[in-house]
Coordinates of C-alpha atoms in Angstrom, one line a residue:
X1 CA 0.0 0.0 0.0
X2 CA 1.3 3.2 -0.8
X3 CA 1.8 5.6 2.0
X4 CA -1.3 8.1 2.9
X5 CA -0.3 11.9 3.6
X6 CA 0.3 12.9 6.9
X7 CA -2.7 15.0 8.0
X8 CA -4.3 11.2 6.9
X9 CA -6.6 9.3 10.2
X10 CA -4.5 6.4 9.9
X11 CA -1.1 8.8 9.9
X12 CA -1.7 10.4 13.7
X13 CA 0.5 9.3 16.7
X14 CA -0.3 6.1 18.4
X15 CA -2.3 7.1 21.6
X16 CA -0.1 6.4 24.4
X17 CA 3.0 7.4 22.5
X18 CA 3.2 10.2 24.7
X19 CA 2.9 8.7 28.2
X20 CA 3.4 5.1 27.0
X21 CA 2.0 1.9 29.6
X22 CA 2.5 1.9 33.2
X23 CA 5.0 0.1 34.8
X24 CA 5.0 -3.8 34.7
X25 CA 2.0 -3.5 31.6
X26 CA 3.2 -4.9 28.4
X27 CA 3.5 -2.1 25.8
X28 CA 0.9 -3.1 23.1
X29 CA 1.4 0.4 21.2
X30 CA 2.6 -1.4 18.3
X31 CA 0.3 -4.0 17.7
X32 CA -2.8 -2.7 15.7
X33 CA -5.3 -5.2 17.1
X34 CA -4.8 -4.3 20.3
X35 CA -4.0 -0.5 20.1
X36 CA -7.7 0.4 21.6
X37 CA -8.3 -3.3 22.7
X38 CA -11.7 -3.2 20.5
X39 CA -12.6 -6.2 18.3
X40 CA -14.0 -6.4 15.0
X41 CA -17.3 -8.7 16.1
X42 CA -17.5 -7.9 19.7
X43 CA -16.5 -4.4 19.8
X44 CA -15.5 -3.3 23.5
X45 CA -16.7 -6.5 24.6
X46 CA -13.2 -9.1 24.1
X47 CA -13.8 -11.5 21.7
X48 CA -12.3 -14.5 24.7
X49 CA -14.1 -15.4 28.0
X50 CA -12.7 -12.9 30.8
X51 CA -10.4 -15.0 33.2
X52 CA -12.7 -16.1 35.9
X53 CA -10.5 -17.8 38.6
X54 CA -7.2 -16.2 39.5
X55 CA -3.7 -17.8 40.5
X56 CA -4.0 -20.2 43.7
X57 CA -2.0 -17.7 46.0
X58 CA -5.1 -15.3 45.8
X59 CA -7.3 -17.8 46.6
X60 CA -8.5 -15.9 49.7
X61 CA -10.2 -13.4 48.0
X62 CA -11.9 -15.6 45.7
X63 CA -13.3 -17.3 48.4
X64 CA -14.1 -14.3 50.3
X65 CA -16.4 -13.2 47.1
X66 CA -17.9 -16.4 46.7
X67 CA -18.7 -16.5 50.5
X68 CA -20.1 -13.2 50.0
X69 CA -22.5 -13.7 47.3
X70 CA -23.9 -17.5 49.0
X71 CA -24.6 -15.9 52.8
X72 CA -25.8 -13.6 50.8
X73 CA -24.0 -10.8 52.6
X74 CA -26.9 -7.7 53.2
X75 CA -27.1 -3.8 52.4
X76 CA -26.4 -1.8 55.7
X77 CA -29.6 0.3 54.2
X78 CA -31.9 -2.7 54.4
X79 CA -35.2 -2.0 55.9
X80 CA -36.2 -4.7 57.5
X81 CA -32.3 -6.3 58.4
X82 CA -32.1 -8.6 61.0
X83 CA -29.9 -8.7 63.8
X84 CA -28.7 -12.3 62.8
X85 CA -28.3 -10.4 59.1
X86 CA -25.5 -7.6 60.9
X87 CA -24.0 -10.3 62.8
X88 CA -23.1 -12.0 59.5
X89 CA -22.2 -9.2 58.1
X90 CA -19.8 -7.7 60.4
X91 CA -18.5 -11.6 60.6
X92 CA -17.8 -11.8 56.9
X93 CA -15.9 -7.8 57.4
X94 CA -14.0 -9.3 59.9
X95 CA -12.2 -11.9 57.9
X96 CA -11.7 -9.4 55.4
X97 CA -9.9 -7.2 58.0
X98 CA -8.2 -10.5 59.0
X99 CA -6.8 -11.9 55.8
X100 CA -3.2 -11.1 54.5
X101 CA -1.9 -8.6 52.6
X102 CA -1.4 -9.9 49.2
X103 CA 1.3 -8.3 46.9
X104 CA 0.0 -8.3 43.4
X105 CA 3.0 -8.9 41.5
X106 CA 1.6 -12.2 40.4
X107 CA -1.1 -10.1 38.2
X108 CA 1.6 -8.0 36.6
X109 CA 2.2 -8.3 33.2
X110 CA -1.2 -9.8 32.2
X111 CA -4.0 -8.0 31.4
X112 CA -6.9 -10.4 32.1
X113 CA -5.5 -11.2 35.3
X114 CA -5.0 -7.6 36.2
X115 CA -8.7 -7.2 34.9
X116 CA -10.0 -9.9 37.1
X117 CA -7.7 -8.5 40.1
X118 CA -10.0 -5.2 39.6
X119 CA -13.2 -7.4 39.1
X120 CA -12.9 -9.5 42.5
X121 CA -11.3 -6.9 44.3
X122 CA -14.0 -4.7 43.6
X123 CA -17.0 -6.5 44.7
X124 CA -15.3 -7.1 47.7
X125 CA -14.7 -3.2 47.9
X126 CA -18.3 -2.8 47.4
X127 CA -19.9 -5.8 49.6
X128 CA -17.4 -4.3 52.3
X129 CA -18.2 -0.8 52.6
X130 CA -22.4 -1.1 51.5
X131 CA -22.8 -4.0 53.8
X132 CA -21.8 -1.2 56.8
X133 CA -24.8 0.4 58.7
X134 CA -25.2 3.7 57.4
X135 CA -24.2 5.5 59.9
X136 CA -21.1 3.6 60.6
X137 CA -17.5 5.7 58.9
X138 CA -16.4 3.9 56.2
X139 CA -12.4 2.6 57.0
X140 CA -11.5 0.3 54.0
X141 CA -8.8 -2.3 55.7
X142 CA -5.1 -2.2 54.4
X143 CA -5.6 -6.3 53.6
X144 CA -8.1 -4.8 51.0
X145 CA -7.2 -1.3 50.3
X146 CA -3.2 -2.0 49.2
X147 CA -4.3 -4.7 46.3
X148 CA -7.3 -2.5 45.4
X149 CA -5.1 0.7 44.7
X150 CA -2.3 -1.5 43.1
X151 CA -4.5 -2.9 40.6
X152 CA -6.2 0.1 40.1
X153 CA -2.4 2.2 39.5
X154 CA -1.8 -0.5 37.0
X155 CA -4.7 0.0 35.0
X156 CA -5.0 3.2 35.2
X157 CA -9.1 3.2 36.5
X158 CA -10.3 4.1 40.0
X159 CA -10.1 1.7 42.4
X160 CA -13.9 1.2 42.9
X161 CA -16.5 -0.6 40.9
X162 CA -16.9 0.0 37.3
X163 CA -18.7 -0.8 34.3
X164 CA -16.1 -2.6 32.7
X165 CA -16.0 -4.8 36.5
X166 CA -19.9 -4.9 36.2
X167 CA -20.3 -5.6 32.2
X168 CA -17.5 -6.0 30.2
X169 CA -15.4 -8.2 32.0
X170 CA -18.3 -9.7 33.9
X171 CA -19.7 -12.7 31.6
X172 CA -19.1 -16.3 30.7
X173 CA -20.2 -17.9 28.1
X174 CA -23.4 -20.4 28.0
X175 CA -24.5 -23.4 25.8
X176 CA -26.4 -23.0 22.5
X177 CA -27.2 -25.5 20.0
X178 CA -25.2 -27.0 17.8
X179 CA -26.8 -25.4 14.4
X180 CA -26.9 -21.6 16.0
X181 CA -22.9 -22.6 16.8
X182 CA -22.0 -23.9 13.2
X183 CA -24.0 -20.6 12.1
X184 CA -22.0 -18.5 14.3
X185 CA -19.0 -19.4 12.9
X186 CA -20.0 -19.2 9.9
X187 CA -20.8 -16.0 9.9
X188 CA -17.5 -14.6 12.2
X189 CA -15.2 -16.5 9.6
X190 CA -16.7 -16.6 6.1
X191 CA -15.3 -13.8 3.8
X192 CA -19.1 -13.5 2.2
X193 CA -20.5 -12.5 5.3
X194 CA -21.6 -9.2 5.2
X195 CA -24.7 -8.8 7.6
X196 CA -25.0 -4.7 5.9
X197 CA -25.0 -5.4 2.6
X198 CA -22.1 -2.7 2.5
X199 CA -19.6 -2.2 -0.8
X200 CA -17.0 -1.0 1.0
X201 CA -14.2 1.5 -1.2
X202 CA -11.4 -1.9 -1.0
X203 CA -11.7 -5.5 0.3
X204 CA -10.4 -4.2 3.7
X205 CA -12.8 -1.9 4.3
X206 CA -15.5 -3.4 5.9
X207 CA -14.0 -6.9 7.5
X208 CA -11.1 -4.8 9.6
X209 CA -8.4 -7.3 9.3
X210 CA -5.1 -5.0 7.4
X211 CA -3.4 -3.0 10.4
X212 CA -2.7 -0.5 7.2
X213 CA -6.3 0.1 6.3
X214 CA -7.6 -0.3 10.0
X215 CA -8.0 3.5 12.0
X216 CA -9.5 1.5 15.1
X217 CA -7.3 -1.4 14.7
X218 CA -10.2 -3.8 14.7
X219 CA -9.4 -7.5 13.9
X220 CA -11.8 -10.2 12.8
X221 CA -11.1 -13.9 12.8
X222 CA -9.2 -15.3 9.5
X223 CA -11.5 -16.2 6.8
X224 CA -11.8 -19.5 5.0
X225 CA -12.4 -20.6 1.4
X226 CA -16.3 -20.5 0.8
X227 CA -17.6 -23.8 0.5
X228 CA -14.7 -25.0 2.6
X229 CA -16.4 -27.5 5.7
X230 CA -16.4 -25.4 9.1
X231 CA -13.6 -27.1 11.8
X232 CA -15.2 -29.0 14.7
X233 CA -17.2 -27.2 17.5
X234 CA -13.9 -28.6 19.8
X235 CA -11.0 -27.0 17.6
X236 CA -9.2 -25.1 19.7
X237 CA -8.4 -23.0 16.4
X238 CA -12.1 -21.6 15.8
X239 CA -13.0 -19.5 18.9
X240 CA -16.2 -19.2 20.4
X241 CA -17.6 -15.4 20.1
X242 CA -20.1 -14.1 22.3
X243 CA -23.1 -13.2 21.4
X244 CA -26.3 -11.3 22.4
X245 CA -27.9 -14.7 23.2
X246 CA -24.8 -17.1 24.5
X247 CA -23.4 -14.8 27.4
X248 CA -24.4 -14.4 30.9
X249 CA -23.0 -13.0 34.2
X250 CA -20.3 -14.5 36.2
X251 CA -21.1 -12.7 39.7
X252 CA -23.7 -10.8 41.1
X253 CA -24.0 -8.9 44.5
X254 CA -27.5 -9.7 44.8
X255 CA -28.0 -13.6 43.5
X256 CA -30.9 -13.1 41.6
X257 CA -32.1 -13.1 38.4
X258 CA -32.7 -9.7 37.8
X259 CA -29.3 -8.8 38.6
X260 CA -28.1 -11.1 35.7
X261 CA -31.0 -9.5 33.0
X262 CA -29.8 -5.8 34.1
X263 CA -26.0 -7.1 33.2
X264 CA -27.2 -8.4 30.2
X265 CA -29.1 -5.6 28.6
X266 CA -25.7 -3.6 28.3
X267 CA -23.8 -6.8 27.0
X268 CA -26.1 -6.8 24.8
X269 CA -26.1 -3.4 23.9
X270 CA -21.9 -3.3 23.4
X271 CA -22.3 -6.7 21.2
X272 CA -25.0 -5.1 18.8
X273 CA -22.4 -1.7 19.1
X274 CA -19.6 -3.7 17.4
X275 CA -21.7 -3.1 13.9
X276 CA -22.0 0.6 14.8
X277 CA -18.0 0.6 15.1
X278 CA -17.4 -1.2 11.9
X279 CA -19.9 1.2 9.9
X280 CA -18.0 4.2 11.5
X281 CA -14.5 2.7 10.3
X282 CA -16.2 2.6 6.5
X283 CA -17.3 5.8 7.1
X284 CA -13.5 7.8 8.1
X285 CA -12.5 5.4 5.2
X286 CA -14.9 6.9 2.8
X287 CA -14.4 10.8 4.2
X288 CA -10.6 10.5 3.3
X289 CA -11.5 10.6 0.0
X290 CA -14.7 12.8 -0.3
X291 CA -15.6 12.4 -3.9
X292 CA -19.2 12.2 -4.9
X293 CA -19.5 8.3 -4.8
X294 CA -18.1 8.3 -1.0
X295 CA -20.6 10.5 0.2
X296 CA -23.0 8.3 -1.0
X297 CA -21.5 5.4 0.4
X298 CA -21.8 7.4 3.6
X299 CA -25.2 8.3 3.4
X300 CA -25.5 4.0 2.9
X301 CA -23.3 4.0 6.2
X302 CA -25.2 6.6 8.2
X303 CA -28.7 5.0 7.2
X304 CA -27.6 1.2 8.3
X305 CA -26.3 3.3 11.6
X306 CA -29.8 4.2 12.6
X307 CA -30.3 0.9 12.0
X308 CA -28.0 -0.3 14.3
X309 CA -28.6 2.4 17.1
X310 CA -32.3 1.2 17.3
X311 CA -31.5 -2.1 17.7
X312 CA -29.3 -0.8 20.6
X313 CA -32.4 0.8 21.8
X314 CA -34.4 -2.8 21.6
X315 CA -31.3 -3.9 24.1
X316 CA -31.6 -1.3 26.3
X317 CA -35.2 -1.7 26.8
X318 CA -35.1 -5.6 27.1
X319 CA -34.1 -4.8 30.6
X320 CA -37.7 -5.1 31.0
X321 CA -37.8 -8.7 30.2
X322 CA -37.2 -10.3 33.9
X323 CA -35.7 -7.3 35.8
X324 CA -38.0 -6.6 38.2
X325 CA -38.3 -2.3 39.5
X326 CA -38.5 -3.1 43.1
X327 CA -36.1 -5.8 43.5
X328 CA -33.1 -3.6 41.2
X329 CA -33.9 -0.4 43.1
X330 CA -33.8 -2.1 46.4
X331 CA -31.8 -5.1 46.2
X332 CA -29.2 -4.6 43.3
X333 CA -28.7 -0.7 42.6
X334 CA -27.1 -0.3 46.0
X335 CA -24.6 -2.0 45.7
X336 CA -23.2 -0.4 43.4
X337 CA -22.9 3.3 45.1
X338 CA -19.4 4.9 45.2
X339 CA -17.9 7.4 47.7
X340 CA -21.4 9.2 49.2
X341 CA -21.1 13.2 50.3
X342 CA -20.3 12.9 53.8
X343 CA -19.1 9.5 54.1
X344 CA -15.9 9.7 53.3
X345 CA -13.9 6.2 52.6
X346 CA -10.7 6.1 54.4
X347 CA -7.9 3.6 53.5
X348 CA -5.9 2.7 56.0
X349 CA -1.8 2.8 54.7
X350 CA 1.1 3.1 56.0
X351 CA 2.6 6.3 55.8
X352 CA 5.1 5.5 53.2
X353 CA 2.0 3.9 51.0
X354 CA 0.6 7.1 51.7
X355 CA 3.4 8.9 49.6
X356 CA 3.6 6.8 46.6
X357 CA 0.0 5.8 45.9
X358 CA -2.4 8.8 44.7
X359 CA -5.7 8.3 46.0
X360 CA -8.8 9.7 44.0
X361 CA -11.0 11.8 45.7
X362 CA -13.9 11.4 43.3
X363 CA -15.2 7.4 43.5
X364 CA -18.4 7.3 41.6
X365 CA -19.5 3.5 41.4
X366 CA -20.9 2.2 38.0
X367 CA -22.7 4.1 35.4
X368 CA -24.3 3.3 32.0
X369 CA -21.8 6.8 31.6
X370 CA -19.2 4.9 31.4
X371 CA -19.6 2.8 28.4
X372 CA -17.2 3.8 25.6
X373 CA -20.0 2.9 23.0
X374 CA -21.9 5.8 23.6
X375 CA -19.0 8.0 23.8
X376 CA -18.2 6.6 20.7
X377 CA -21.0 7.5 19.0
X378 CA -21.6 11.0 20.6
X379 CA -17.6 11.6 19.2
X380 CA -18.2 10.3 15.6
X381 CA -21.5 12.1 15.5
X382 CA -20.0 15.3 16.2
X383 CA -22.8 15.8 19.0
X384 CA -20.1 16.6 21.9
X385 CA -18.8 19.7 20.1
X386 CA -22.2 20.7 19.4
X387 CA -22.4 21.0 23.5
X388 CA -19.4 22.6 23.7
X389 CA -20.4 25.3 20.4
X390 CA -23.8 26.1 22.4
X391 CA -22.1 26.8 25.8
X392 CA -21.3 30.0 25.8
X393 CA -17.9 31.1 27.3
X394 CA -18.0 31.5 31.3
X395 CA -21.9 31.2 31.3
X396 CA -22.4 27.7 31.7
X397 CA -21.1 25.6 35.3
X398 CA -19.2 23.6 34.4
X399 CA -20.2 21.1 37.4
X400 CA -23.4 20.6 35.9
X401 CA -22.9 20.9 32.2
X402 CA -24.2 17.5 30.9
X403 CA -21.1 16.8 28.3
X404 CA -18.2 17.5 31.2
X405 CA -20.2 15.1 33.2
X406 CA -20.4 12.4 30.3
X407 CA -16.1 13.4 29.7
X408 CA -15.7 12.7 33.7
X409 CA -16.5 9.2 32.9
X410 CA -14.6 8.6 30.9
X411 CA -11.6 7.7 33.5
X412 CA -13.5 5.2 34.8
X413 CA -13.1 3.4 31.2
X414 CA -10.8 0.6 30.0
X415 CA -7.6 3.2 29.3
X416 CA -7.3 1.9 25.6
X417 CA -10.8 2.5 25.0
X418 CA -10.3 5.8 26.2
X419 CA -7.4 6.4 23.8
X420 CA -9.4 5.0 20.9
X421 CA -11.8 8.0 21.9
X422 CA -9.1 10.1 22.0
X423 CA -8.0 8.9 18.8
X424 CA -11.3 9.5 17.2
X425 CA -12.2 13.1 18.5
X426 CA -8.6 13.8 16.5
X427 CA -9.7 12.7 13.1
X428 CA -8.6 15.8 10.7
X429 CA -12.3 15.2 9.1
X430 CA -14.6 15.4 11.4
X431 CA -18.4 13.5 10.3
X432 CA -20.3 16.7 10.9
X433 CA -18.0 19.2 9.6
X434 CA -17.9 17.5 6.1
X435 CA -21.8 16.6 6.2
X436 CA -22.1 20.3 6.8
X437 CA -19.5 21.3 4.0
X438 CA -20.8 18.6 1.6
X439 CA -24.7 19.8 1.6
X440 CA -23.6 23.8 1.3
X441 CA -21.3 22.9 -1.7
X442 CA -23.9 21.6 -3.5
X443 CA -26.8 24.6 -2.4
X444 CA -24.0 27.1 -3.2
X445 CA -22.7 25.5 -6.7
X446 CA -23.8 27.2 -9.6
X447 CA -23.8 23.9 -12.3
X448 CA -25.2 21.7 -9.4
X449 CA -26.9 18.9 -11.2
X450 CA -30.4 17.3 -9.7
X451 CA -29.1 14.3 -8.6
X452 CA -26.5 15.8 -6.6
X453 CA -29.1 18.2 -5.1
X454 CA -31.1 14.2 -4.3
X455 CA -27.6 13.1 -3.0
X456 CA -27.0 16.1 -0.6
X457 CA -30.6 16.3 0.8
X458 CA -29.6 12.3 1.1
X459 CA -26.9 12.3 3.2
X460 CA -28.4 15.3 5.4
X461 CA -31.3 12.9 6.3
X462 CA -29.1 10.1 6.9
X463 CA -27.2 12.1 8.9
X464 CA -29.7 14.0 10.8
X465 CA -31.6 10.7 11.5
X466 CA -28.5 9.1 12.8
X467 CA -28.3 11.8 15.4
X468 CA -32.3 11.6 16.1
X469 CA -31.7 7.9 16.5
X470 CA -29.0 8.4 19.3
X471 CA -31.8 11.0 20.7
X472 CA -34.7 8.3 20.5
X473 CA -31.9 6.0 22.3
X474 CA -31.6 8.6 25.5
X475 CA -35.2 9.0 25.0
X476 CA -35.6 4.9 26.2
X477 CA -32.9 5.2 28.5
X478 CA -35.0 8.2 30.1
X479 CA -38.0 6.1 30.6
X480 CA -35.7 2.7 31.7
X481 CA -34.9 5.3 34.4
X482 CA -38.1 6.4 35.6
X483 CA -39.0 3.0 35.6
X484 CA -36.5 1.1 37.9
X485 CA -35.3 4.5 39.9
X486 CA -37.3 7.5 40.0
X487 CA -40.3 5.8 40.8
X488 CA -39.1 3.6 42.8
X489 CA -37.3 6.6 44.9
X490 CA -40.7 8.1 45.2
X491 CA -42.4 5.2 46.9
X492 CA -39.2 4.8 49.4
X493 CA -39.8 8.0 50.5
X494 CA -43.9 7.9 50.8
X495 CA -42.6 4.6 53.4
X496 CA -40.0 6.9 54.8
X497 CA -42.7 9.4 55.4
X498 CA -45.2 7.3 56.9
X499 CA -42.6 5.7 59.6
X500 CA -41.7 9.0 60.7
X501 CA -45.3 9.5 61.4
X502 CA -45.9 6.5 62.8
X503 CA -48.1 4.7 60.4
X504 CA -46.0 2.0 59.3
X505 CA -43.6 0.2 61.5
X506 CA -40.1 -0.1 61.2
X507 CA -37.0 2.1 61.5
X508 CA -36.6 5.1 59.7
X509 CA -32.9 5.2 60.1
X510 CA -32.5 2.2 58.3
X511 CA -34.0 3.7 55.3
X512 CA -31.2 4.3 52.5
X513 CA -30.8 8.0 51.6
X514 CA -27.5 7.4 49.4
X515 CA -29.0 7.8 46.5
X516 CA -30.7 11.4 47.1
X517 CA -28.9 14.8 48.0
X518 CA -30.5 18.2 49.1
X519 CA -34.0 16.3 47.8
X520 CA -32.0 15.5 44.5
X521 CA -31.9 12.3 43.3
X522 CA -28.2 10.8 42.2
X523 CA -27.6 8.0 39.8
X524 CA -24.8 5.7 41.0
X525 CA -22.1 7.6 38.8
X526 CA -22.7 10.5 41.3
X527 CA -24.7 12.6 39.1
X528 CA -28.0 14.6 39.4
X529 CA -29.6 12.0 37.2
X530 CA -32.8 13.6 35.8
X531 CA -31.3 16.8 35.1
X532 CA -28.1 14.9 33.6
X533 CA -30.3 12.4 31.6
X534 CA -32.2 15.1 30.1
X535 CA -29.7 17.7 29.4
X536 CA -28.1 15.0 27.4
X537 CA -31.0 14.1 25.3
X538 CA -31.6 17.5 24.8
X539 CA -28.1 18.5 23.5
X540 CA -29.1 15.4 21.1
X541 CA -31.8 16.8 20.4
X542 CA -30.2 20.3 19.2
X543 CA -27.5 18.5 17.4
X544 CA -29.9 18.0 14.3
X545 CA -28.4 20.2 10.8
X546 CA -31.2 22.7 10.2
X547 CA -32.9 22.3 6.8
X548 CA -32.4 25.7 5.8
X549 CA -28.6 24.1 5.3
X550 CA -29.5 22.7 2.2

């Protein structure tokens, strides 16, 4: 391949050439399919199981989280807890307090353990300082605290509960049938498969697999001869890739069954996102060149991407189908609450730790926020620059601007997955800005011919409906979230009320008040969720090119 010019996509700096890997991580920098750690069928989601036992010398917390889940160990906030309940809590803290410091030198070096360091170490975090009576301070033991902030360092996330602990890295893979197996990898390995009908501008375009032609560094499995027979189901040389309807959860904090469909909904949701990725890698392919025929491959791209966003939607919204309201708002959601106002976590170091680890102030627990999908999309789109065009200077707070609150999450995300959205927001060619330019070319042109008048008012639509299908997106998220937390918030507090009053029995104090502030209610990424939920949507919204463009 000849070389591309150096204002090119696939011409800028490698993202971490600047600050390179922490210490003891394997530099990956060079190696295109794992630059942003994103995968050509699975998207964020890795393409292999997530390790789900580490090494025998950390067997104690392994067996501290299993313990945990089978008491089950109880929210402090429980209403009705019993005293046998606190007893077994405070038994289960103990041995935490109790068990040895573990160095995590063992992890070093590989990613999925590190990642299943984070994942264990975190529930434990979280079953440790939610299963504490709410009025208790929060002191997180060195035996737990030193690993936690070791791992975390590593990895460069927070040491507390994310989504990539709660989703990403949370699932195993479950039986399916023999057919829907062969068919799967059929369709992950044949070169013919192409599930958007897309004509992509060279071979490499559309199945991600040349480093040189590859922006995200996406990778799909090597193809076969058509016609060739498909290798056993037990070939070690034909992986098994997840899918919407073969994956399930590996822990919960709860045990039940809703906990498992809420976990899903999202996998599902990054699974059906790989296609959105692959359509925005045609698309940057396409923009490099610009000519007439590539912006009508885009307007193809952009129209399959509604496409693709709705059935996103569908995911979000099958939450519905076996999470139940009460038992997530009650019995799952807090679990999953970070550092609170007021209840400051302390970790108990020595005084040299002290020194050499940096502790975050700012521990929000998990958040829908933090998936790098909808970043993703909000980046290609162009929609977070329309937020920060519409802000004007020194008028808006910052604090509660809706797009600095969506880019605070994103430290909380896999750190290649935040380069890759680093690496995207730098493309010289932004989506927008040539949509924009591309339609006011053609109005402006004096020798415009009708079918590039068809073509431009073509690729607005496709455009502008991409954005209103991101908007329609936030629009079910919106109504997921009045469903399992706003309503269910307002019928804690009617019981709240009544105890005080004395009409229902029961004590008040035990009522959990984490997830409201100043009579604000907060979603578990620390946020004023409906004012953050709608100002989003609404920036959407506003995000549409005007008609009088054309």
């Amino acid at each position: 391949m000849s070389s591309v010019p150096s204002q090119h996509f696939l011409s800028l700096p490698r993202p971490d050439i600047v600050v390179g890997p922490p210490t003891g991580v394997p530099d990956t920098s060079t190696t295109a399919a794992h630059d942003f750690d994103i995968h050509g069928r699975t998207g964020f989601m890795p393409p292999d199981e997530p390790t789900q036992q580490l090494p025998i010398e950390y067997a104690v917390w392994e067996c501290l989280l299993e313990e945990a889940i089978a008491l089950p160990l109880q929210r402090g906030t429980k209403e009705d807890i019993t005293d046998d309940e606190v007893v077994a809590n405070e038994r289960w803290r103990a041995q935490v307090r109790e068990m040895p410091v573990l160095s995590h030198e063992l992890l070093v070096g590989s990613e999925h353990l590190l990642r299943r360091g984070h994942h264990t170490l975190a529930f434990l975090l979280h079953f440790y300082v939610n299963s504490l009576p709410p009025t208790t301070p929060i002191a997180i033991p060195r035996s737990l605290a030193l690993p936690m902030l070791r791992v975390s360092e590593d990895l460069q996330l927070p040491p507390v509960l994310t989504y990539s602990d709660n989703v990403l890295y949370n699932w195993r893979l479950t039986e399916e049938p023999a057919q829907e197996t062969a068919n799967a990898h059929a369709r992950s390995r044949s070169d013919d498969y192409n599930p958007f009908g897309l004509v992509p501008a060279d071979e490499d375009a559309f199945f991600l697999s040349a480093a040189d032609d590859n922006p995200f560094g996406l990778v799909s499995s090597d193809p076969i001869e058509p016609g060739s027979p498909l290798p056993s189901s037990s070939s070690t040389s034909v992986p098994r890739l997840p899918t919407p309807s073969t994956v399930t959860s590996i822990h919960t904090f709860s045990g039940t069954h809703s906990e498992v469909v809420f976990y899903l909904a999202s996998q599902r949701t990054e699974l059906l996102g790989a296609r959105a990725l692959s359509l925005m890698q045609s698309t940057l392919d396409e923009l490099f060149l610009s000519d007439a025929l590539a912006f009508r491959r885009i307007t193809r791209y952009l129209s399959l991407l509604s496409d693709v966003i709705a059935d996103m939607s569908g995911a979000i919204q099958g939450v519905r189908d076996g999470c139940d309201p009460r038992e997530f708002y009650e019995e799952i959601r807090p679990w999953f609450h970070g550092q609170q106002p007021g209840r400051e976590w302390v970790w108990e170091l020595s005084d040299e730790e002290r020194e050499t680890i940096e502790i975050s102030k700012d521990l929000k627990g998990p958040s829908a926020g933090q998936s790098a999908l909808i970043h993703a999309l909000d980046v290609f789109l162009g929609l977070d620059n329309c937020a920060h065009r519409e802000r004007k200077e020194g008028s808006a707070d910052e604090k509660n601007d809706p797009g600095a609150l969506l880019r605070d999450m994103q430290k909380y995300m896999p750190r290649h997955h935040r380069a890759f959205l680093r690496h995207l927001s730098a493309s010289p060619r932004p989506l927008r800005d040539a949509v924009e330019a591309r339609v006011e070319t053609v109005r402006l042109a004096h020798d415009t011919s009708d079918e590039e008048k068809k073509d431009a008012e073509e690729l607005l639509d496709a455009y502008n409906d991409a954005v209103s299908a991101v908007k329609a997106m936030r629009d079910a998220h919106i109504r997921i979230v009045a469903t399992y937390i706003i309503g269910p918030a307002a019928r804690a507090r009617e019981r709240a009320q009544a105890r005080e009053e004395g009409r229902v029995e029961g004590a008040a104090s035990r009522v959990d008040t984490t997830a409201q502030e100043n009579g604000k209610l907060r979603g578990t990424g620390g946020t004023d969720l409906v004012r953050f939920l709608k100002g989003v949507r609404d920036q959407t919204a506003r995000a549409v090119i005007a008609g009088e463009k054309r």
